[in-house]
Amino acid sequence: MSGDERQLREQHAEAGGHDGQTRAAVVSLLVDEGPMTAGDIAERLGISPAGVRRHLEILSADGDIEVAPSGFSRAGPGKGTRGRPAKWFQLTPAGRGKLRHAYDDLAGAVLRKLRDVAGQQAVDEFAHERISDLVSGVEPARESGSVIATVQQIADALTAGGYSADTREVGAGVQICQHHCPVAHVASEFPELCEAETAMFTELLGTHVQRLATIANGDCVCTTHVPVHLTTPEAAQPAASDTPDGKVLR
């Protein structure tokens, strides 16, 4: 092999390695931020939109990413910008599965041992204590006076814990969307972790919440629906009552 041929191969190998690093950076962004547009990714990584689209095409062909459902927007359904809607890209379950780390196996083994030695109750208590610690700074809705405010606090606490969470207004409620789950592989074997989260959300919000999807079950996003009961000014008025002197109070 001539010196020129060797140099050319080295340049190709270096380019391939750089491309791999860029695609890893794209995946890392989608893990941390949730669905993003090609333009957002390009801006965050400091590369051209054309370059980002090339990497997105490769990741899509490999089955690692997909286009988010039609109408998706950070602002919620129907609240995007005018004109042609942008495509939002998100990780697929297969792409997320490639992020598995050795500590997932260790955590799973520890929980299995805990259940064998101390029983199912010990696992339930561990799951409850874990989510309690994660949201320890969240103000319950009965104290904040606002379900929406507490929902946002929950999302902020989850994000700080590595869950990349945000909220979306949907109909007469709001959804907590967790775009990443650092314990997804463990939770697939121990759904107690997800169940403890749902129970804690219900306790903090003072209303029954519904878990619509979980990454542990193969969905792309953990979605929890929180009903928000809106009252009209008239409904908020106390009912009329008669006083001893015959006057009517409202």
PDB file of C-alpha atoms in Angstrom:
ATOM      1  CA  MET A   1       0.000   0.000   0.000  1.00  0.00           C
ATOM      2  CA  SER A   2       1.415   3.377  -1.004  1.00  0.00           C
ATOM      3  CA  GLY A   3       1.805   6.269   1.409  1.00  0.00           C
ATOM      4  CA  ASP A   4      -0.944   8.212  -0.369  1.00  0.00           C
ATOM      5  CA  GLU A   5      -3.402   5.302  -0.098  1.00  0.00           C
ATOM      6  CA  ARG A   6      -2.631   4.861   3.596  1.00  0.00           C
ATOM      7  CA  GLN A   7      -3.170   8.567   4.238  1.00  0.00           C
ATOM      8  CA  LEU A   8      -6.482   8.511   2.365  1.00  0.00           C
ATOM      9  CA  ARG A   9      -7.739   5.566   4.431  1.00  0.00           C
ATOM     10  CA  GLU A  10      -6.711   7.292   7.633  1.00  0.00           C
ATOM     11  CA  GLN A  11      -8.603  10.409   6.573  1.00  0.00           C
ATOM     12  CA  HIS A  12     -11.723   8.338   5.826  1.00  0.00           C
ATOM     13  CA  ALA A  13     -11.473   6.553   9.166  1.00  0.00           C
ATOM     14  CA  GLU A  14     -11.085   9.871  10.978  1.00  0.00           C
ATOM     15  CA  ALA A  15     -14.119  11.299   9.162  1.00  0.00           C
ATOM     16  CA  GLY A  16     -16.141   8.208  10.032  1.00  0.00           C
ATOM     17  CA  GLY A  17     -15.168   8.519  13.678  1.00  0.00           C
ATOM     18  CA  HIS A  18     -16.111  12.201  13.699  1.00  0.00           C
ATOM     19  CA  ASP A  19     -19.500  11.401  12.139  1.00  0.00           C
ATOM     20  CA  GLY A  20     -20.069   8.775  14.812  1.00  0.00           C
ATOM     21  CA  GLN A  21     -19.300  11.302  17.513  1.00  0.00           C
ATOM     22  CA  THR A  22     -21.719  13.796  15.957  1.00  0.00           C
ATOM     23  CA  ARG A  23     -24.518  11.245  15.817  1.00  0.00           C
ATOM     24  CA  ALA A  24     -23.789  10.301  19.430  1.00  0.00           C
ATOM     25  CA  ALA A  25     -24.119  13.998  20.292  1.00  0.00           C
ATOM     26  CA  VAL A  26     -27.482  14.113  18.476  1.00  0.00           C
ATOM     27  CA  VAL A  27     -28.710  11.093  20.439  1.00  0.00           C
ATOM     28  CA  SER A  28     -27.463  12.645  23.684  1.00  0.00           C
ATOM     29  CA  LEU A  29     -29.421  15.826  22.941  1.00  0.00           C
ATOM     30  CA  LEU A  30     -32.606  13.862  22.277  1.00  0.00           C
ATOM     31  CA  VAL A  31     -32.101  12.002  25.555  1.00  0.00           C
ATOM     32  CA  ASP A  32     -31.615  15.191  27.550  1.00  0.00           C
ATOM     33  CA  GLU A  33     -34.086  17.481  25.767  1.00  0.00           C
ATOM     34  CA  GLY A  34     -36.721  15.169  24.303  1.00  0.00           C
ATOM     35  CA  PRO A  35     -38.053  15.742  20.780  1.00  0.00           C
ATOM     36  CA  MET A  36     -36.213  18.438  18.827  1.00  0.00           C
ATOM     37  CA  THR A  37     -36.294  19.880  15.316  1.00  0.00           C
ATOM     38  CA  ALA A  38     -33.351  19.666  12.914  1.00  0.00           C
ATOM     39  CA  GLY A  39     -32.888  23.416  13.252  1.00  0.00           C
ATOM     40  CA  ASP A  40     -32.741  23.226  17.051  1.00  0.00           C
ATOM     41  CA  ILE A  41     -30.193  20.409  16.890  1.00  0.00           C
ATOM     42  CA  ALA A  42     -28.060  22.298  14.371  1.00  0.00           C
ATOM     43  CA  GLU A  43     -28.058  25.397  16.572  1.00  0.00           C
ATOM     44  CA  ARG A  44     -27.164  23.466  19.722  1.00  0.00           C
ATOM     45  CA  LEU A  45     -24.330  21.517  18.060  1.00  0.00           C
ATOM     46  CA  GLY A  46     -23.044  24.402  15.971  1.00  0.00           C
ATOM     47  CA  ILE A  47     -23.229  22.576  12.648  1.00  0.00           C
ATOM     48  CA  SER A  48     -25.143  23.226   9.444  1.00  0.00           C
ATOM     49  CA  PRO A  49     -28.807  22.178   9.092  1.00  0.00           C
ATOM     50  CA  ALA A  50     -27.817  20.158   6.019  1.00  0.00           C
ATOM     51  CA  GLY A  51     -25.245  18.265   8.074  1.00  0.00           C
ATOM     52  CA  VAL A  52     -27.786  17.581  10.809  1.00  0.00           C
ATOM     53  CA  ARG A  53     -30.319  16.279   8.308  1.00  0.00           C
ATOM     54  CA  ARG A  54     -27.726  13.833   6.960  1.00  0.00           C
ATOM     55  CA  HIS A  55     -27.097  12.462  10.448  1.00  0.00           C
ATOM     56  CA  LEU A  56     -30.827  12.302  11.159  1.00  0.00           C
ATOM     57  CA  GLU A  57     -31.370  10.298   7.975  1.00  0.00           C
ATOM     58  CA  ILE A  58     -28.719   7.788   9.034  1.00  0.00           C
ATOM     59  CA  LEU A  59     -30.102   7.505  12.572  1.00  0.00           C
ATOM     60  CA  SER A  60     -33.596   7.086  11.136  1.00  0.00           C
ATOM     61  CA  ALA A  61     -32.425   4.379   8.709  1.00  0.00           C
ATOM     62  CA  ASP A  62     -30.782   2.563  11.634  1.00  0.00           C
ATOM     63  CA  GLY A  63     -34.088   2.688  13.524  1.00  0.00           C
ATOM     64  CA  ASP A  64     -32.676   4.834  16.328  1.00  0.00           C
ATOM     65  CA  ILE A  65     -34.933   7.866  15.833  1.00  0.00           C
ATOM     66  CA  GLU A  66     -38.321   8.658  14.336  1.00  0.00           C
ATOM     67  CA  VAL A  67     -40.508  11.658  13.633  1.00  0.00           C
ATOM     68  CA  ALA A  68     -42.747  12.566  16.578  1.00  0.00           C
ATOM     69  CA  PRO A  69     -46.516  12.216  16.057  1.00  0.00           C
ATOM     70  CA  SER A  70     -48.117  14.750  13.742  1.00  0.00           C
ATOM     71  CA  GLY A  71     -48.957  18.014  15.461  1.00  0.00           C
ATOM     72  CA  PHE A  72     -46.344  17.696  18.189  1.00  0.00           C
ATOM     73  CA  SER A  73     -45.050  20.998  19.530  1.00  0.00           C
ATOM     74  CA  ARG A  74     -43.346  22.053  22.746  1.00  0.00           C
ATOM     75  CA  ALA A  75     -46.221  24.503  23.167  1.00  0.00           C
ATOM     76  CA  GLY A  76     -48.804  21.739  22.903  1.00  0.00           C
ATOM     77  CA  PRO A  77     -51.179  20.573  20.161  1.00  0.00           C
ATOM     78  CA  GLY A  78     -52.099  23.230  17.633  1.00  0.00           C
ATOM     79  CA  LYS A  79     -49.835  25.843  19.229  1.00  0.00           C
ATOM     80  CA  GLY A  80     -46.835  25.704  16.916  1.00  0.00           C
ATOM     81  CA  THR A  81     -45.596  28.429  14.615  1.00  0.00           C
ATOM     82  CA  ARG A  82     -47.439  29.409  11.467  1.00  0.00           C
ATOM     83  CA  GLY A  83     -46.582  27.922   8.094  1.00  0.00           C
ATOM     84  CA  ARG A  84     -45.340  24.448   7.325  1.00  0.00           C
ATOM     85  CA  PRO A  85     -45.061  22.504  10.607  1.00  0.00           C
ATOM     86  CA  ALA A  86     -41.532  21.505  11.575  1.00  0.00           C
ATOM     87  CA  LYS A  87     -40.626  17.863  12.079  1.00  0.00           C
ATOM     88  CA  TRP A  88     -39.760  16.907  15.629  1.00  0.00           C
ATOM     89  CA  PHE A  89     -37.383  13.966  16.009  1.00  0.00           C
ATOM     90  CA  GLN A  90     -37.384  11.616  18.994  1.00  0.00           C
ATOM     91  CA  LEU A  91     -35.635   8.415  20.036  1.00  0.00           C
ATOM     92  CA  THR A  92     -37.288   5.087  19.269  1.00  0.00           C
ATOM     93  CA  PRO A  93     -37.443   2.317  21.877  1.00  0.00           C
ATOM     94  CA  ALA A  94     -34.688   0.552  19.905  1.00  0.00           C
ATOM     95  CA  GLY A  95     -32.507   3.647  19.941  1.00  0.00           C
ATOM     96  CA  ARG A  96     -33.097   4.126  23.642  1.00  0.00           C
ATOM     97  CA  GLY A  97     -32.236   0.481  24.241  1.00  0.00           C
ATOM     98  CA  LYS A  98     -28.732   1.049  22.898  1.00  0.00           C
ATOM     99  CA  LEU A  99     -28.081   3.458  25.783  1.00  0.00           C
ATOM    100  CA  ARG A 100     -28.200   0.693  28.340  1.00  0.00           C
ATOM    101  CA  HIS A 101     -25.340   0.765  30.842  1.00  0.00           C
ATOM    102  CA  ALA A 102     -23.797  -1.883  33.070  1.00  0.00           C
ATOM    103  CA  TYR A 103     -25.255  -0.265  36.204  1.00  0.00           C
ATOM    104  CA  ASP A 104     -28.742  -1.190  34.937  1.00  0.00           C
ATOM    105  CA  ASP A 105     -27.815  -4.840  35.398  1.00  0.00           C
ATOM    106  CA  LEU A 106     -26.342  -4.103  38.819  1.00  0.00           C
ATOM    107  CA  ALA A 107     -29.452  -2.198  39.951  1.00  0.00           C
ATOM    108  CA  GLY A 108     -31.695  -4.993  38.741  1.00  0.00           C
ATOM    109  CA  ALA A 109     -29.631  -7.579  40.585  1.00  0.00           C
ATOM    110  CA  VAL A 110     -29.754  -5.519  43.794  1.00  0.00           C
ATOM    111  CA  LEU A 111     -33.545  -5.203  43.641  1.00  0.00           C
ATOM    112  CA  ARG A 112     -33.962  -8.907  42.953  1.00  0.00           C
ATOM    113  CA  LYS A 113     -31.790  -9.679  45.979  1.00  0.00           C
ATOM    114  CA  LEU A 114     -33.757  -7.192  48.096  1.00  0.00           C
ATOM    115  CA  ARG A 115     -37.006  -8.915  47.155  1.00  0.00           C
ATOM    116  CA  ASP A 116     -35.566 -12.381  47.888  1.00  0.00           C
ATOM    117  CA  VAL A 117     -34.175 -11.373  51.284  1.00  0.00           C
ATOM    118  CA  ALA A 118     -36.751  -8.869  52.572  1.00  0.00           C
ATOM    119  CA  GLY A 119     -39.850  -9.538  50.474  1.00  0.00           C
ATOM    120  CA  GLN A 120     -42.026  -7.541  48.118  1.00  0.00           C
ATOM    121  CA  GLN A 121     -42.837  -4.898  50.737  1.00  0.00           C
ATOM    122  CA  ALA A 122     -39.180  -3.907  50.880  1.00  0.00           C
ATOM    123  CA  VAL A 123     -39.160  -3.301  47.114  1.00  0.00           C
ATOM    124  CA  ASP A 124     -42.338  -1.212  47.383  1.00  0.00           C
ATOM    125  CA  GLU A 125     -40.837   0.839  50.218  1.00  0.00           C
ATOM    126  CA  PHE A 126     -37.640   1.403  48.260  1.00  0.00           C
ATOM    127  CA  ALA A 127     -39.596   2.610  45.218  1.00  0.00           C
ATOM    128  CA  HIS A 128     -41.642   4.978  47.389  1.00  0.00           C
ATOM    129  CA  GLU A 129     -38.592   6.392  49.179  1.00  0.00           C
ATOM    130  CA  ARG A 130     -36.763   6.898  45.878  1.00  0.00           C
ATOM    131  CA  ILE A 131     -39.459   9.070  44.286  1.00  0.00           C
ATOM    132  CA  SER A 132     -40.088  10.825  47.624  1.00  0.00           C
ATOM    133  CA  ASP A 133     -36.458  11.934  47.713  1.00  0.00           C
ATOM    134  CA  LEU A 134     -36.630  13.061  44.079  1.00  0.00           C
ATOM    135  CA  VAL A 135     -39.642  15.355  44.625  1.00  0.00           C
ATOM    136  CA  SER A 136     -38.884  16.319  48.225  1.00  0.00           C
ATOM    137  CA  GLY A 137     -38.795  20.022  47.341  1.00  0.00           C
ATOM    138  CA  VAL A 138     -42.143  20.053  45.522  1.00  0.00           C
ATOM    139  CA  GLU A 139     -44.937  21.994  47.206  1.00  0.00           C
ATOM    140  CA  PRO A 140     -48.218  20.015  47.308  1.00  0.00           C
ATOM    141  CA  ALA A 141     -51.134  21.587  45.451  1.00  0.00           C
ATOM    142  CA  ARG A 142     -53.073  22.052  48.694  1.00  0.00           C
ATOM    143  CA  GLU A 143     -50.265  24.343  49.847  1.00  0.00           C
ATOM    144  CA  SER A 144     -49.347  26.031  46.575  1.00  0.00           C
ATOM    145  CA  GLY A 145     -53.024  26.621  45.805  1.00  0.00           C
ATOM    146  CA  SER A 146     -52.454  25.646  42.170  1.00  0.00           C
ATOM    147  CA  VAL A 147     -52.384  22.225  40.540  1.00  0.00           C
ATOM    148  CA  ILE A 148     -50.606  23.740  37.531  1.00  0.00           C
ATOM    149  CA  ALA A 149     -47.862  25.235  39.717  1.00  0.00           C
ATOM    150  CA  THR A 150     -47.269  21.907  41.438  1.00  0.00           C
ATOM    151  CA  VAL A 151     -47.244  20.070  38.096  1.00  0.00           C
ATOM    152  CA  GLN A 152     -44.476  22.390  36.908  1.00  0.00           C
ATOM    153  CA  GLN A 153     -42.527  21.839  40.112  1.00  0.00           C
ATOM    154  CA  ILE A 154     -42.804  18.085  39.600  1.00  0.00           C
ATOM    155  CA  ALA A 155     -41.522  18.417  36.030  1.00  0.00           C
ATOM    156  CA  ASP A 156     -38.593  20.560  37.215  1.00  0.00           C
ATOM    157  CA  ALA A 157     -37.708  18.033  39.913  1.00  0.00           C
ATOM    158  CA  LEU A 158     -37.852  15.169  37.411  1.00  0.00           C
ATOM    159  CA  THR A 159     -35.615  17.061  34.997  1.00  0.00           C
ATOM    160  CA  ALA A 160     -33.101  17.683  37.760  1.00  0.00           C
ATOM    161  CA  GLY A 161     -33.173  13.926  38.395  1.00  0.00           C
ATOM    162  CA  GLY A 162     -32.333  13.119  34.777  1.00  0.00           C
ATOM    163  CA  TYR A 163     -35.825  12.516  33.395  1.00  0.00           C
ATOM    164  CA  SER A 164     -35.902  15.472  30.931  1.00  0.00           C
ATOM    165  CA  ALA A 165     -39.511  16.363  31.754  1.00  0.00           C
ATOM    166  CA  ASP A 166     -41.815  19.095  30.518  1.00  0.00           C
ATOM    167  CA  THR A 167     -45.549  19.804  30.592  1.00  0.00           C
ATOM    168  CA  ARG A 168     -48.209  20.197  27.911  1.00  0.00           C
ATOM    169  CA  GLU A 169     -51.742  21.508  28.119  1.00  0.00           C
ATOM    170  CA  VAL A 170     -54.148  18.967  26.638  1.00  0.00           C
ATOM    171  CA  GLY A 171     -57.888  19.577  26.675  1.00  0.00           C
ATOM    172  CA  ALA A 172     -59.115  20.122  30.229  1.00  0.00           C
ATOM    173  CA  GLY A 173     -55.873  18.952  31.745  1.00  0.00           C
ATOM    174  CA  VAL A 174     -52.119  18.958  31.587  1.00  0.00           C
ATOM    175  CA  GLN A 175     -49.629  16.212  30.856  1.00  0.00           C
ATOM    176  CA  ILE A 176     -46.261  15.554  32.457  1.00  0.00           C
ATOM    177  CA  CYS A 177     -43.980  14.201  29.712  1.00  0.00           C
ATOM    178  CA  GLN A 178     -40.734  12.482  30.695  1.00  0.00           C
ATOM    179  CA  HIS A 179     -38.574  12.169  27.573  1.00  0.00           C
ATOM    180  CA  HIS A 180     -35.890  10.117  29.275  1.00  0.00           C
ATOM    181  CA  CYS A 181     -35.914   7.538  32.052  1.00  0.00           C
ATOM    182  CA  PRO A 182     -32.563   6.744  33.657  1.00  0.00           C
ATOM    183  CA  VAL A 183     -34.027   3.574  35.199  1.00  0.00           C
ATOM    184  CA  ALA A 184     -36.115   2.390  32.247  1.00  0.00           C
ATOM    185  CA  HIS A 185     -34.459  -1.021  31.938  1.00  0.00           C
ATOM    186  CA  VAL A 186     -34.817  -1.690  35.640  1.00  0.00           C
ATOM    187  CA  ALA A 187     -38.417  -0.414  35.668  1.00  0.00           C
ATOM    188  CA  SER A 188     -39.320  -2.831  32.875  1.00  0.00           C
ATOM    189  CA  GLU A 189     -38.662  -5.629  35.383  1.00  0.00           C
ATOM    190  CA  PHE A 190     -39.781  -3.695  38.452  1.00  0.00           C
ATOM    191  CA  PRO A 191     -42.925  -1.695  37.536  1.00  0.00           C
ATOM    192  CA  GLU A 192     -43.108  -0.778  41.221  1.00  0.00           C
ATOM    193  CA  LEU A 193     -40.848   2.170  40.339  1.00  0.00           C
ATOM    194  CA  CYS A 194     -43.417   3.558  37.893  1.00  0.00           C
ATOM    195  CA  GLU A 195     -46.323   2.781  40.198  1.00  0.00           C
ATOM    196  CA  ALA A 196     -44.643   4.668  43.049  1.00  0.00           C
ATOM    197  CA  GLU A 197     -44.195   7.697  40.774  1.00  0.00           C
ATOM    198  CA  THR A 198     -47.873   7.704  39.826  1.00  0.00           C
ATOM    199  CA  ALA A 199     -48.948   7.356  43.455  1.00  0.00           C
ATOM    200  CA  MET A 200     -46.644  10.212  44.487  1.00  0.00           C
ATOM    201  CA  PHE A 201     -47.993  12.488  41.727  1.00  0.00           C
ATOM    202  CA  THR A 202     -51.532  11.746  42.933  1.00  0.00           C
ATOM    203  CA  GLU A 203     -50.554  12.548  46.523  1.00  0.00           C
ATOM    204  CA  LEU A 204     -48.848  15.835  45.632  1.00  0.00           C
ATOM    205  CA  LEU A 205     -51.584  17.021  43.272  1.00  0.00           C
ATOM    206  CA  GLY A 206     -54.551  15.924  45.344  1.00  0.00           C
ATOM    207  CA  THR A 207     -56.268  14.503  42.272  1.00  0.00           C
ATOM    208  CA  HIS A 208     -56.282  11.160  40.509  1.00  0.00           C
ATOM    209  CA  VAL A 209     -53.691  11.082  37.722  1.00  0.00           C
ATOM    210  CA  GLN A 210     -53.505   8.586  34.879  1.00  0.00           C
ATOM    211  CA  ARG A 211     -50.293   7.132  33.464  1.00  0.00           C
ATOM    212  CA  LEU A 212     -50.856   6.914  29.708  1.00  0.00           C
ATOM    213  CA  ALA A 213     -47.489   5.601  28.583  1.00  0.00           C
ATOM    214  CA  THR A 214     -44.106   4.582  29.972  1.00  0.00           C
ATOM    215  CA  ILE A 215     -40.677   4.198  28.419  1.00  0.00           C
ATOM    216  CA  ALA A 216     -40.280   1.005  30.460  1.00  0.00           C
ATOM    217  CA  ASN A 217     -43.162  -0.518  28.471  1.00  0.00           C
ATOM    218  CA  GLY A 218     -41.599   0.437  25.136  1.00  0.00           C
ATOM    219  CA  ASP A 219     -43.201   3.842  24.613  1.00  0.00           C
ATOM    220  CA  CYS A 220     -41.066   6.792  23.539  1.00  0.00           C
ATOM    221  CA  VAL A 221     -42.203   9.073  26.347  1.00  0.00           C
ATOM    222  CA  CYS A 222     -43.566   8.557  29.866  1.00  0.00           C
ATOM    223  CA  THR A 223     -46.847  10.460  29.846  1.00  0.00           C
ATOM    224  CA  THR A 224     -48.988  11.214  32.881  1.00  0.00           C
ATOM    225  CA  HIS A 225     -52.333  12.966  32.478  1.00  0.00           C
ATOM    226  CA  VAL A 226     -53.421  15.334  35.234  1.00  0.00           C
ATOM    227  CA  PRO A 227     -57.043  16.537  35.125  1.00  0.00           C
ATOM    228  CA  VAL A 228     -57.436  20.224  35.861  1.00  0.00           C
ATOM    229  CA  HIS A 229     -60.972  21.270  36.754  1.00  0.00           C
ATOM    230  CA  LEU A 230     -61.549  24.806  35.574  1.00  0.00           C
ATOM    231  CA  THR A 231     -64.343  26.796  37.203  1.00  0.00           C
ATOM    232  CA  THR A 232     -66.211  29.746  35.747  1.00  0.00           C
ATOM    233  CA  PRO A 233     -66.495  32.972  37.783  1.00  0.00           C
ATOM    234  CA  GLU A 234     -70.148  32.155  38.373  1.00  0.00           C
ATOM    235  CA  ALA A 235     -69.347  28.667  39.598  1.00  0.00           C
ATOM    236  CA  ALA A 236     -66.719  30.068  41.920  1.00  0.00           C
ATOM    237  CA  GLN A 237     -69.306  32.238  43.687  1.00  0.00           C
ATOM    238  CA  PRO A 238     -70.656  30.740  46.929  1.00  0.00           C
ATOM    239  CA  ALA A 239     -74.284  29.703  46.891  1.00  0.00           C
ATOM    240  CA  ALA A 240     -76.832  32.257  48.107  1.00  0.00           C
ATOM    241  CA  SER A 241     -77.861  31.831  51.735  1.00  0.00           C
ATOM    242  CA  ASP A 242     -80.366  33.579  53.977  1.00  0.00           C
ATOM    243  CA  THR A 243     -79.108  35.348  57.072  1.00  0.00           C
ATOM    244  CA  PRO A 244     -81.167  35.631  60.294  1.00  0.00           C
ATOM    245  CA  ASP A 245     -82.097  39.223  59.383  1.00  0.00           C
ATOM    246  CA  GLY A 246     -83.463  38.159  56.012  1.00  0.00           C
ATOM    247  CA  LYS A 247     -80.603  39.538  53.905  1.00  0.00           C
ATOM    248  CA  VAL A 248     -79.162  37.423  51.131  1.00  0.00           C
ATOM    249  CA  LEU A 249     -75.408  36.880  51.124  1.00  0.00           C
ATOM    250  CA  ARG A 250     -73.345  35.776  48.139  1.00  0.00           C
TER     251      ARG A 250
END
